[in-house]
Backbone as a printed PyTorch tensor [residue, N CA C, xyz], in Angstrom:
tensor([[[  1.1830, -27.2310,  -1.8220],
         [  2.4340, -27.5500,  -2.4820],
         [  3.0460, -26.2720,  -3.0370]],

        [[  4.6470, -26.1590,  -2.5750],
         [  4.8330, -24.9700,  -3.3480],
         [  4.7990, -23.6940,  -2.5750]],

        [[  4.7570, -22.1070,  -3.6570],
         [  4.0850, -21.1760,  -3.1030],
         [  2.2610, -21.0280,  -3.2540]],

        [[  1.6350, -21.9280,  -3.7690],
         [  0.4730, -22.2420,  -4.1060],
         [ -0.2290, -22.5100,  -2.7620]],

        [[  0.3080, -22.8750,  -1.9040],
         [  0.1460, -23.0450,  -0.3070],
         [ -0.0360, -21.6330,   0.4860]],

        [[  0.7650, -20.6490,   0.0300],
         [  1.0470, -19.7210,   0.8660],
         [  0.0750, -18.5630,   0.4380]],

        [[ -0.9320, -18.8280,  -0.9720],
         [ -1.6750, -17.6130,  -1.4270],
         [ -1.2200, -17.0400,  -2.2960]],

        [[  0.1980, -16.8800,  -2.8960],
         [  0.3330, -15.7640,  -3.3080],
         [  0.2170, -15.8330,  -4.9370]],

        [[ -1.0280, -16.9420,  -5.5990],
         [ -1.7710, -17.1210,  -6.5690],
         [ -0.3280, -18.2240,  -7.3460]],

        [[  0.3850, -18.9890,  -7.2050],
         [  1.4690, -19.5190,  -7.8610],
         [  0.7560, -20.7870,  -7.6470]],

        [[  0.9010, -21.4790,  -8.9130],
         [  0.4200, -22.8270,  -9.0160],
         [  1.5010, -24.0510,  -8.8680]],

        [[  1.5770, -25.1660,  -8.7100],
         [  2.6010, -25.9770,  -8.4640],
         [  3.4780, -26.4030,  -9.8830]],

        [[  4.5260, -26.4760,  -9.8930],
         [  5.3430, -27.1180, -10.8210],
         [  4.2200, -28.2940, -11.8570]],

        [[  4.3800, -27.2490, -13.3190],
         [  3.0770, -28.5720, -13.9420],
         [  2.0790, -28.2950, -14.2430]],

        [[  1.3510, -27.3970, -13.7420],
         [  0.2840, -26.6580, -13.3830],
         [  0.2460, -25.2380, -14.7770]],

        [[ -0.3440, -25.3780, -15.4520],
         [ -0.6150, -24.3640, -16.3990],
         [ -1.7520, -23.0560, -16.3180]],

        [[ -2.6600, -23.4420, -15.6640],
         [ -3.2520, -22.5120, -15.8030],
         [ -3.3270, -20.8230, -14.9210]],

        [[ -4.0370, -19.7300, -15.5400],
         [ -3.8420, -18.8220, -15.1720],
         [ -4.6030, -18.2550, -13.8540]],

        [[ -3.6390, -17.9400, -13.2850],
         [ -4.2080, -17.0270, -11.8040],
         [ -4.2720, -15.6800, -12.1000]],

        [[ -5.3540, -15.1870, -11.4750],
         [ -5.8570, -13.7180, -11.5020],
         [ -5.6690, -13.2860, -10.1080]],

        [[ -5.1150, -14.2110,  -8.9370],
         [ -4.4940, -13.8490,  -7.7700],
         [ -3.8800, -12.1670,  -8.3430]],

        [[ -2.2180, -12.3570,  -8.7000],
         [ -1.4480, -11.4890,  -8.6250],
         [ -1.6310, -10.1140,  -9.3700]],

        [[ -3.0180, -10.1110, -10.2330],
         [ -3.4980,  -8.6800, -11.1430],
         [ -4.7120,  -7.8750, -10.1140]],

        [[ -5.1520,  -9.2210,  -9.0880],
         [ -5.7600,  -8.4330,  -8.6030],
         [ -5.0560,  -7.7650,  -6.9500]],

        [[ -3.9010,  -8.2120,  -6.6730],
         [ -2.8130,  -7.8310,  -5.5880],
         [ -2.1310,  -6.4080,  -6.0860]],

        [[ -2.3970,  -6.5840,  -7.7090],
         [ -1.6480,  -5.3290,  -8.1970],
         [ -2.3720,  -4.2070,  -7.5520]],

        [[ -4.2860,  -4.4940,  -8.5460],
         [ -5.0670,  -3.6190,  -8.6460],
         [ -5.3790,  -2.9590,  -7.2310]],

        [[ -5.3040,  -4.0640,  -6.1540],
         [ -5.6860,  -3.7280,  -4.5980],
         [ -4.5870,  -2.5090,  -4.1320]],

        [[ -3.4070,  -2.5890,  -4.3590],
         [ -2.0870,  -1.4400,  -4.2450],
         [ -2.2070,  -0.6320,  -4.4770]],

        [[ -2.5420,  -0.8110,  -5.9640],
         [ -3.1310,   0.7710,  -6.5290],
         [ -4.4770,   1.9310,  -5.7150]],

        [[ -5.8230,   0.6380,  -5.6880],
         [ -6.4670,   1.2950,  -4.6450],
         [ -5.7250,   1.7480,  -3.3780]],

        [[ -4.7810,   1.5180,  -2.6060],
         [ -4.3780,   1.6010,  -1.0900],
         [ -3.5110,   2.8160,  -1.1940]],

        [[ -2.8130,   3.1960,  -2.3570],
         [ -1.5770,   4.1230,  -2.6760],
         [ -2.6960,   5.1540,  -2.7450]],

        [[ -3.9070,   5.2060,  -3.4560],
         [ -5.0910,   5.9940,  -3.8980],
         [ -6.1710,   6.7630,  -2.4950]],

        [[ -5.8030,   5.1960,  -1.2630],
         [ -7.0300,   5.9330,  -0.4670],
         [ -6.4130,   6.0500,   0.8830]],

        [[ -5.7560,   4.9960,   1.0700],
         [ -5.1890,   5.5270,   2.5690],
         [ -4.4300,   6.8250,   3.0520]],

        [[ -3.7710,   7.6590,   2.2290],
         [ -3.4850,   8.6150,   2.9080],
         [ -4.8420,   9.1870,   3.1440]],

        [[ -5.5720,   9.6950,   2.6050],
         [ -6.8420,  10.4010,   3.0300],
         [ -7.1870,   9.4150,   4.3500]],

        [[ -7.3310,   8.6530,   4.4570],
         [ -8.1750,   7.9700,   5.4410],
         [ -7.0370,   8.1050,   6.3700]],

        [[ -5.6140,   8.2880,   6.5440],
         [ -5.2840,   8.2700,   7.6700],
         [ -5.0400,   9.8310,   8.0400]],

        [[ -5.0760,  10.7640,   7.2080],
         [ -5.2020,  12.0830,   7.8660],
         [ -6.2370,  12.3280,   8.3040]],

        [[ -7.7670,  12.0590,   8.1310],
         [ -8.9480,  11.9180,   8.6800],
         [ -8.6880,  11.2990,   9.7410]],

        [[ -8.1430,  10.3530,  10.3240],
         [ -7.3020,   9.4500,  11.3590],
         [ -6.8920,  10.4060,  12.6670]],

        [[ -5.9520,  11.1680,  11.6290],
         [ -4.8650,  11.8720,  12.4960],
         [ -5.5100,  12.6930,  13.7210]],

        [[ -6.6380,  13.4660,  13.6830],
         [ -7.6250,  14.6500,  15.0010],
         [ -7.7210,  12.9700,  16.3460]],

        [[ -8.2050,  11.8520,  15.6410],
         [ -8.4450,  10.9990,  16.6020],
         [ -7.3080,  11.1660,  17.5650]],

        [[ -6.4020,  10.4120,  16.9470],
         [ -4.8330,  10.0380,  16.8280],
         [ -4.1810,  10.7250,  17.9600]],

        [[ -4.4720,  12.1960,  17.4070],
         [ -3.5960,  12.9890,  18.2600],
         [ -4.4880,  13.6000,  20.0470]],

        [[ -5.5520,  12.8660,  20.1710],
         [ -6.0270,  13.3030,  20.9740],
         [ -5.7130,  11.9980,  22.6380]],

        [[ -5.2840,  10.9540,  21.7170],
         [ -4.8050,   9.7240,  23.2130],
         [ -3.0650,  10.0400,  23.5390]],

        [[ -3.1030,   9.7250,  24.7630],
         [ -1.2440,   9.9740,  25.1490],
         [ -0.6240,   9.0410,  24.2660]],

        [[ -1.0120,   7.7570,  23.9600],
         [ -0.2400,   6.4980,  23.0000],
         [ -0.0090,   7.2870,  21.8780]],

        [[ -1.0910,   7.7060,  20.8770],
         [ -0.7610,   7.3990,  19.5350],
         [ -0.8400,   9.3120,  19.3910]],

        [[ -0.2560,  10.0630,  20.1820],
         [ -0.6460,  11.9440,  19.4970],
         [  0.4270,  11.6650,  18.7480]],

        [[  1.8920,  11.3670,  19.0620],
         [  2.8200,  11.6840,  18.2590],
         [  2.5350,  11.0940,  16.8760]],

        [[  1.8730,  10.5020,  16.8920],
         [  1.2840,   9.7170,  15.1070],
         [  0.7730,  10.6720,  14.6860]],

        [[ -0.6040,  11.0560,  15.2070],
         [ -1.2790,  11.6840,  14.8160],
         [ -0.4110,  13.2930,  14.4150]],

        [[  0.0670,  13.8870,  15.4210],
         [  0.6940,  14.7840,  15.3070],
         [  1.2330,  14.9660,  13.6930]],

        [[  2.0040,  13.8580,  13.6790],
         [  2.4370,  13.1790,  12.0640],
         [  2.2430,  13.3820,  11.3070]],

        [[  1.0480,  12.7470,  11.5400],
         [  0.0050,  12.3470,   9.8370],
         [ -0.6490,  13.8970,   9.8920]],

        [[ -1.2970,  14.2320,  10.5530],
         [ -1.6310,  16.0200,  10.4030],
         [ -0.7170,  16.8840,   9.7830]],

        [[  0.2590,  16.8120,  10.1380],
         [  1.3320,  17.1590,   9.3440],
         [  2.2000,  16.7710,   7.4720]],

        [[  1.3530,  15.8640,   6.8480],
         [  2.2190,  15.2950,   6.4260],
         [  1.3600,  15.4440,   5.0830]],

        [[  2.3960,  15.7730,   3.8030],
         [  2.3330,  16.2850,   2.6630],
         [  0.5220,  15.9750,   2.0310]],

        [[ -0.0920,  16.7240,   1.2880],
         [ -1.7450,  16.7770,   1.4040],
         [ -1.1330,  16.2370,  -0.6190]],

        [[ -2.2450,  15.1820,  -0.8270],
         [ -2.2470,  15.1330,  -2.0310],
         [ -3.3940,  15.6320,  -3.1440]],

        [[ -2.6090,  16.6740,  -3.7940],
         [ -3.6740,  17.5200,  -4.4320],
         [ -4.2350,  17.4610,  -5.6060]],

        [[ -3.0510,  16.2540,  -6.8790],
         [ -3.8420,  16.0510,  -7.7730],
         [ -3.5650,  14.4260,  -7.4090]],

        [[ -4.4510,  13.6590,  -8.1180],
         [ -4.2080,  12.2590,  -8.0760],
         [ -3.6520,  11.1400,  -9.6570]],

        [[ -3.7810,  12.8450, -10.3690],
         [ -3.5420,  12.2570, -11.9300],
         [ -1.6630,  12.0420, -11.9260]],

        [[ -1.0730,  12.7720, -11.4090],
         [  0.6440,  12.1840, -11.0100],
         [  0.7280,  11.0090, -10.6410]],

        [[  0.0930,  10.7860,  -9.1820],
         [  0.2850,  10.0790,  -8.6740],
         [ -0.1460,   8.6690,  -9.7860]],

        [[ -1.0120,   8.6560, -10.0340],
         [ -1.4990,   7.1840, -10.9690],
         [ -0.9040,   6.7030, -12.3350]],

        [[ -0.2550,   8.0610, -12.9130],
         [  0.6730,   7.7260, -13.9400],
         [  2.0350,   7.4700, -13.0860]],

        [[  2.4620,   7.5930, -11.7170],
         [  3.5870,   7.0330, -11.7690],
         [  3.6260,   5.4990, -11.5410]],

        [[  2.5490,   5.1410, -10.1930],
         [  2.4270,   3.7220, -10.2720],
         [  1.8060,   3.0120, -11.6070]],

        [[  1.5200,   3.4430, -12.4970],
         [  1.3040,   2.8460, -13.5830],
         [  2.6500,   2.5790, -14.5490]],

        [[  3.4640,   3.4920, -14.2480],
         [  4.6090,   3.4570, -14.9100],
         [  5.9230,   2.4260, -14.4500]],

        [[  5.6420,   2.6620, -12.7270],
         [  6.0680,   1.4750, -12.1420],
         [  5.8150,   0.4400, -12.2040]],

        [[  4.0240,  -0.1600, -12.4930],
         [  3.8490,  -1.1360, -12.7110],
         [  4.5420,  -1.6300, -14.1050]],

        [[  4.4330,  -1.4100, -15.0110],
         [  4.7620,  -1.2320, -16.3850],
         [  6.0430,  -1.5270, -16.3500]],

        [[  6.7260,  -0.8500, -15.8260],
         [  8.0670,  -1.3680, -15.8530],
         [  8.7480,  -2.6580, -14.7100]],

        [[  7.7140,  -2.6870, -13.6470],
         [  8.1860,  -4.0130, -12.9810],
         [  7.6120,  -5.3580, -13.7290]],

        [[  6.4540,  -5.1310, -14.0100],
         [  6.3680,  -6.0700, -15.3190],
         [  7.1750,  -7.0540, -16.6850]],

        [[  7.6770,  -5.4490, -16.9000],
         [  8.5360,  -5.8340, -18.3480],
         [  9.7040,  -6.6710, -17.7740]],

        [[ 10.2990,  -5.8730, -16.4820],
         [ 11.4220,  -6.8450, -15.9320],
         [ 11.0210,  -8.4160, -15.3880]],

        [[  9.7880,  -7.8950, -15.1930],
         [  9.5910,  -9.7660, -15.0440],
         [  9.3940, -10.7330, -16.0820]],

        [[  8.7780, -10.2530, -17.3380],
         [  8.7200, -10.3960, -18.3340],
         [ 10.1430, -11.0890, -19.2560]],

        [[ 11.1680, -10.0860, -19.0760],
         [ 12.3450, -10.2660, -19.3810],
         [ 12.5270, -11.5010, -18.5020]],

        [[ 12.7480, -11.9440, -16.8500],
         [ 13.1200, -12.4030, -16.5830],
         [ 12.4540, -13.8960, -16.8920]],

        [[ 11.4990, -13.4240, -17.2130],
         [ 10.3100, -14.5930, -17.4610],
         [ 10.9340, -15.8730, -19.3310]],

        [[ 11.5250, -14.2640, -20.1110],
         [ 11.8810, -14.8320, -21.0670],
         [ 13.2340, -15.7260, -20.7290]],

        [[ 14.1910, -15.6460, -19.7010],
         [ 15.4330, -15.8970, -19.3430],
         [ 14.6520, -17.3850, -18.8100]],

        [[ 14.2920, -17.1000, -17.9000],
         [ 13.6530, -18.6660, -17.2790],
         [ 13.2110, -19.5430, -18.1000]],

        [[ 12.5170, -19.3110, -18.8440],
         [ 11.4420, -19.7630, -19.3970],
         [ 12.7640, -20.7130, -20.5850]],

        [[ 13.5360, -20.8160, -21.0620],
         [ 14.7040, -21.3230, -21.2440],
         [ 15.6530, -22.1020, -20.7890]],

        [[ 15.7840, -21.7010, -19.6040],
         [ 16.4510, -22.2140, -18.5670],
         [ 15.8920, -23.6910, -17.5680]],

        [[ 14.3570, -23.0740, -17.1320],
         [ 13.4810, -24.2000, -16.4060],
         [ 12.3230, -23.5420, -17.0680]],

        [[ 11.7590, -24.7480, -17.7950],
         [ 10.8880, -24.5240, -19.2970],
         [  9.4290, -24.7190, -17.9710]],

        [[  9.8950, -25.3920, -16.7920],
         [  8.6480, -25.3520, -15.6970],
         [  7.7510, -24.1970, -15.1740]],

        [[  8.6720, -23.1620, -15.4170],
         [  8.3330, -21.9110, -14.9800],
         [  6.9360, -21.3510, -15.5770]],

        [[  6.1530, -20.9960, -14.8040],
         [  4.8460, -20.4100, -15.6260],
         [  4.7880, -18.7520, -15.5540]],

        [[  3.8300, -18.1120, -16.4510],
         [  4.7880, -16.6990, -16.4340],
         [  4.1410, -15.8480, -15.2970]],

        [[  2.8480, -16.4490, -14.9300],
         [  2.4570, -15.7710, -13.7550],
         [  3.2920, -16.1500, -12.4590]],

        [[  4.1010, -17.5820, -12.5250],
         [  5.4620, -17.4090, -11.2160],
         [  5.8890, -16.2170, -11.5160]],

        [[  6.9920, -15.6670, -12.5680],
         [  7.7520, -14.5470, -12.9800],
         [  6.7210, -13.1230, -12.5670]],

        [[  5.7030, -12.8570, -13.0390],
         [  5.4700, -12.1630, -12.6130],
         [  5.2300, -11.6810, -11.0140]],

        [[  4.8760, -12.1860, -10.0260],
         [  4.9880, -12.3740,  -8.5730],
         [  6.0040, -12.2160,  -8.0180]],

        [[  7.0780, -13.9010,  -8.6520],
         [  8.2690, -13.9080,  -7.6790],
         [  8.9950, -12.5100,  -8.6260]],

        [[  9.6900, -12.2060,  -9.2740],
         [ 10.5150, -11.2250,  -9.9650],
         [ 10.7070,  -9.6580,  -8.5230]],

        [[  9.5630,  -9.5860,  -8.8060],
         [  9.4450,  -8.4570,  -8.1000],
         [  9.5250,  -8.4070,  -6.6360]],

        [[  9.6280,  -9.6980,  -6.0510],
         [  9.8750,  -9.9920,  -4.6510],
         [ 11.0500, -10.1270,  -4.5900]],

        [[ 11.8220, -10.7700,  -5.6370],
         [ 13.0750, -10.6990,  -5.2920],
         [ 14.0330,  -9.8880,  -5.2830]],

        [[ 13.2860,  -8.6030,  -6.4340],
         [ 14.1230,  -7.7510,  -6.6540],
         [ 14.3440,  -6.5780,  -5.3380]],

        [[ 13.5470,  -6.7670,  -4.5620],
         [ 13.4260,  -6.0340,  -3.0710],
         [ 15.0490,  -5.9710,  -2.3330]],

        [[ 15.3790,  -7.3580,  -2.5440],
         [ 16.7560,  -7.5380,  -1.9070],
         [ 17.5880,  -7.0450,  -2.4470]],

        [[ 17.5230,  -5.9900,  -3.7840],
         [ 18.3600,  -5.5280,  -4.0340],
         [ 18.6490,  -4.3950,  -3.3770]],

        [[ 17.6090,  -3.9510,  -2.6930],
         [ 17.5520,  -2.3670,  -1.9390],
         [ 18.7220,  -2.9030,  -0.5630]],

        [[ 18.9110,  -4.0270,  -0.6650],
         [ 20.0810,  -4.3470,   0.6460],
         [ 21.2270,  -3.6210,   0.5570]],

        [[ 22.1620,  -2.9450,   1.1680],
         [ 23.6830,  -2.5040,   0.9110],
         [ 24.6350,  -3.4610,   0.4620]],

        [[ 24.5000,  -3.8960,  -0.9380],
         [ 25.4690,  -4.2810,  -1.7320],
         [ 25.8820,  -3.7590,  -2.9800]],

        [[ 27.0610,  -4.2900,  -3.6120],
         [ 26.9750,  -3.6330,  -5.1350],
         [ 26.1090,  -4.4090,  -5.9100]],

        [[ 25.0710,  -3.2980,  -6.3220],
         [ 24.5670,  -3.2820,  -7.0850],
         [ 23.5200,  -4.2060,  -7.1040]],

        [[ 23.4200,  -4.8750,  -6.2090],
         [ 22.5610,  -6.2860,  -5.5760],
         [ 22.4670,  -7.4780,  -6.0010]],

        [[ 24.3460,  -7.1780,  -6.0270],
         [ 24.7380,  -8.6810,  -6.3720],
         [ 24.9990,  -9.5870,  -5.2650]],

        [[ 24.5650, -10.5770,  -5.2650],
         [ 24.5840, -11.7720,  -4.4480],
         [ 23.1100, -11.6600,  -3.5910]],

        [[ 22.6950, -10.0540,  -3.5010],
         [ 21.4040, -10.8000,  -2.4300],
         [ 19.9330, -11.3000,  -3.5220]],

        [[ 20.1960, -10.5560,  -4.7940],
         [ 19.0650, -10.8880,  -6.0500],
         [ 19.1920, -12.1690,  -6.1440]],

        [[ 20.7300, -13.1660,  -6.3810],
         [ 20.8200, -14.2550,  -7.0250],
         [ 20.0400, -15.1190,  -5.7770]],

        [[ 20.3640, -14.6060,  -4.3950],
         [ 19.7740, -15.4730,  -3.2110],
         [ 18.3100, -15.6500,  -2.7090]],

        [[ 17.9720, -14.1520,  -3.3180],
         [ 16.6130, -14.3330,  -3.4720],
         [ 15.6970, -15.5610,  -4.7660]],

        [[ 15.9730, -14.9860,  -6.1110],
         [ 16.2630, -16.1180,  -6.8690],
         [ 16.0090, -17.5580,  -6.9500]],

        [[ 16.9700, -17.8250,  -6.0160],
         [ 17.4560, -18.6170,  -5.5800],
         [ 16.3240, -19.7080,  -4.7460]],

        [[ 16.2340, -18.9240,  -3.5290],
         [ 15.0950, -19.1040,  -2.7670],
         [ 13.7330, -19.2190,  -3.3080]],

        [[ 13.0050, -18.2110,  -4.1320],
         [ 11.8930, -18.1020,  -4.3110],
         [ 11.4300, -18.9630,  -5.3200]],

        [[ 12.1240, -19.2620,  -6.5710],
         [ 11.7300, -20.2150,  -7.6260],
         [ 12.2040, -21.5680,  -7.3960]],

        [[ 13.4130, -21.8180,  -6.4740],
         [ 13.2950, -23.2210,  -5.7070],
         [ 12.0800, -23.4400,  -5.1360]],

        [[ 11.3780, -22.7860,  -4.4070],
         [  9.9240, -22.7200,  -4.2010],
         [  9.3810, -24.0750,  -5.4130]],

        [[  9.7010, -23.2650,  -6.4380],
         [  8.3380, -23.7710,  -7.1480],
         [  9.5530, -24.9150,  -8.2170]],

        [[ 10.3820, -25.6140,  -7.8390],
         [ 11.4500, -26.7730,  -8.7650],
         [ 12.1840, -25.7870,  -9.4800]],

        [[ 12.8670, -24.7370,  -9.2270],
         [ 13.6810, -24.5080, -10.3470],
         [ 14.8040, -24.2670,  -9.7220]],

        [[ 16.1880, -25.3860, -10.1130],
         [ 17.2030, -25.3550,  -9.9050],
         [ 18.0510, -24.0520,  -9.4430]],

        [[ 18.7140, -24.7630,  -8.3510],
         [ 19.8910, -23.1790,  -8.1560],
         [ 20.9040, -22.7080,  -9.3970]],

        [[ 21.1270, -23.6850,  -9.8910],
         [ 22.2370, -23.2410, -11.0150],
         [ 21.3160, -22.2380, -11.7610]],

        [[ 20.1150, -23.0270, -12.2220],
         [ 19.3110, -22.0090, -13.4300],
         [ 18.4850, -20.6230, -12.5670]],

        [[ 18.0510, -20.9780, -11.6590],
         [ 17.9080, -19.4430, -10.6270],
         [ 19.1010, -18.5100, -10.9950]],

        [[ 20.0180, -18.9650, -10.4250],
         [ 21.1300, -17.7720, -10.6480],
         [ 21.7120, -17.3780, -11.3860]],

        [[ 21.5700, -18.1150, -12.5500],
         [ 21.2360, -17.5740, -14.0830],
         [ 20.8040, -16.7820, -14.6670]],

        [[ 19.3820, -16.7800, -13.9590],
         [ 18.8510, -15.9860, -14.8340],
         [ 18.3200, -14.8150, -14.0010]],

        [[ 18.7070, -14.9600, -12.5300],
         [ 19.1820, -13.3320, -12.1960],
         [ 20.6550, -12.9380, -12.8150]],

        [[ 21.3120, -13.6100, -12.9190],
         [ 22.5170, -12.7370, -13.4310],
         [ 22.4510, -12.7510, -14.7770]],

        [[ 21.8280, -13.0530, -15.8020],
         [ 21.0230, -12.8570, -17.0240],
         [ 20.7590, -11.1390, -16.5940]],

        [[ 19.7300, -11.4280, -15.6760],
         [ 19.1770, -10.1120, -16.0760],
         [ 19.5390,  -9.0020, -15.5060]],

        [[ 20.2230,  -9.0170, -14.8780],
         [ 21.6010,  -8.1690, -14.1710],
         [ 22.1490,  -7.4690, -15.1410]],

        [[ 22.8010,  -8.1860, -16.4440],
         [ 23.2470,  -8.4050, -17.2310],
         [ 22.3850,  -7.1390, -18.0530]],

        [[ 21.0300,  -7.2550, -18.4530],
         [ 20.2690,  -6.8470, -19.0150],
         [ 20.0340,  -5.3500, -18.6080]],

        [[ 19.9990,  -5.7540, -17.7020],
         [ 19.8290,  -4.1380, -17.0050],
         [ 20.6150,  -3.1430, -16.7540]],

        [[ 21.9590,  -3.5910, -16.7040],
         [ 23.0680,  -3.1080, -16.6140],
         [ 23.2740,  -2.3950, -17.8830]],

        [[ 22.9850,  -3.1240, -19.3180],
         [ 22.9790,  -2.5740, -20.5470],
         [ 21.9580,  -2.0510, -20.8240]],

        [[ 20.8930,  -1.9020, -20.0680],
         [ 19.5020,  -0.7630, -20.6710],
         [ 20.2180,   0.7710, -19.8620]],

        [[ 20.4650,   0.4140, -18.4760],
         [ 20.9600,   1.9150, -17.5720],
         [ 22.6620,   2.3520, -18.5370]],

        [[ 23.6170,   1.2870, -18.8490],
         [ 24.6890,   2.0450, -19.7830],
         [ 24.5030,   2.9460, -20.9120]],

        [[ 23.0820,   2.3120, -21.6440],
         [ 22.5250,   2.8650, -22.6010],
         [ 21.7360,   4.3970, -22.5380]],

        [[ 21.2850,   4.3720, -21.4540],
         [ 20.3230,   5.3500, -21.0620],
         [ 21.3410,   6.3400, -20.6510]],

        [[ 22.5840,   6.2580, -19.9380],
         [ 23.5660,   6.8790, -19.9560],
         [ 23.9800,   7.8020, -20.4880]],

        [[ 24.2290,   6.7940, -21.8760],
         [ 24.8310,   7.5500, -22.8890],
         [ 24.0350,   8.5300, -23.6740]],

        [[ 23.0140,   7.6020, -23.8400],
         [ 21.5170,   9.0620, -24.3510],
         [ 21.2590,  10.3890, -23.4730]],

        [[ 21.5390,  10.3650, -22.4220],
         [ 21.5330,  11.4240, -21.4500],
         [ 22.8640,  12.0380, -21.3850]],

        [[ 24.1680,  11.6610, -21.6710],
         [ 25.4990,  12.1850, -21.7890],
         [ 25.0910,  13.0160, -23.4140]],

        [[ 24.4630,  12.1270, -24.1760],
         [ 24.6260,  12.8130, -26.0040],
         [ 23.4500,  14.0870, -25.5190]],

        [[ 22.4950,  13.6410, -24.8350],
         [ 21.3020,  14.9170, -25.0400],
         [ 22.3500,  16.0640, -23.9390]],

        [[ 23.1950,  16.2040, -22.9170],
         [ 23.3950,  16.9380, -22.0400],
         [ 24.3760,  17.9710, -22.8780]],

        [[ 24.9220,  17.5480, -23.7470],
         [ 26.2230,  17.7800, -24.8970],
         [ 25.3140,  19.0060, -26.0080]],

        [[ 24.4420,  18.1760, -26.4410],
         [ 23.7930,  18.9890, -27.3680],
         [ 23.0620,  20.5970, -26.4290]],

        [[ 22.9840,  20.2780, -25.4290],
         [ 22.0120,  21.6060, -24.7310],
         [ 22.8280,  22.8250, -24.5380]]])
């Protein structure tokens, strides 16, 4: 029933309790961002030695060597952190709207939907609300209140980046 069908740790409309599905989908990313490049430049001598796959290999032999790993883990941590909070936020918008919503939906769907914003629109309006739209109908929550509370948080975000703006216009002034 649901996305509870499909794996991706979401329980059905009703359903309260907590899934450790989506912390451990996080934690698995983090490992993969951490090990696969090594494992596919180790890859690459294979790679480049069949007519199919040299130009891969060729590639990956080629391709930027990571030398510390302490950057790299504070940024996806920072990313996580902040795709969070936005789900969080969006979680507080829903959670108002369709009181059904559980916050581990928000955390999952949020961030799936926000993908469609990388589509060529302004600002990723209309493909967020459709995502939205789509994904928490999934689990009973009305189109009116879906598109709510992406454009809630549209809304929200729009006034954290105006803000951040202006703190970066006042600090550029002072230098």
């Amino acid at each position: 029933r649901g996305l509870a069908g499909l794996g991706l740790g979401l329980r059905p409309v009703g359903e309260r309790r907590p899934s450790p599905l989506p912390f451990a989908l996080a934690a698995a990313a983090l490992g993969g961002a951490l090990l696969v490049p090594s494992a596919l430049r180790r890859a690459a001598p294979a790679l480049a030695r069949h007519r199919w796959t040299g130009g891969i290999g060729a590639a990956l032999a080629g391709a930027p060597r990571l030398v510390r790993r302490g950057p790299l883990v504070v940024a996806l941590g920072l990313s996580f952190v902040t795709h969070a909070g936005v789900a969080l936020a969006s979680f507080a918008l829903l959670s108002r709207l369709a009181p059904s919503v559980a916050l581990t939906d928000a955390l999952v769907l949020v961030p799936v939907a926000l993908i469609a914003t990388y589509l060529p629109t302004l600002g990723g309006l209309g493909t967020r609300e459709a995502a939205f739209v789509l994904l928490f109908g999934w689990i009973g929550v009305g189109e009116a209140e879906a598109t709510a509370a992406s454009l809630g948080l549209y809304g929200a975000l729009v006034c954290v980046a105006l803000l951040g703006g202006a703190l970066h216009l006042l600090h550029a002034e002072q230098a």
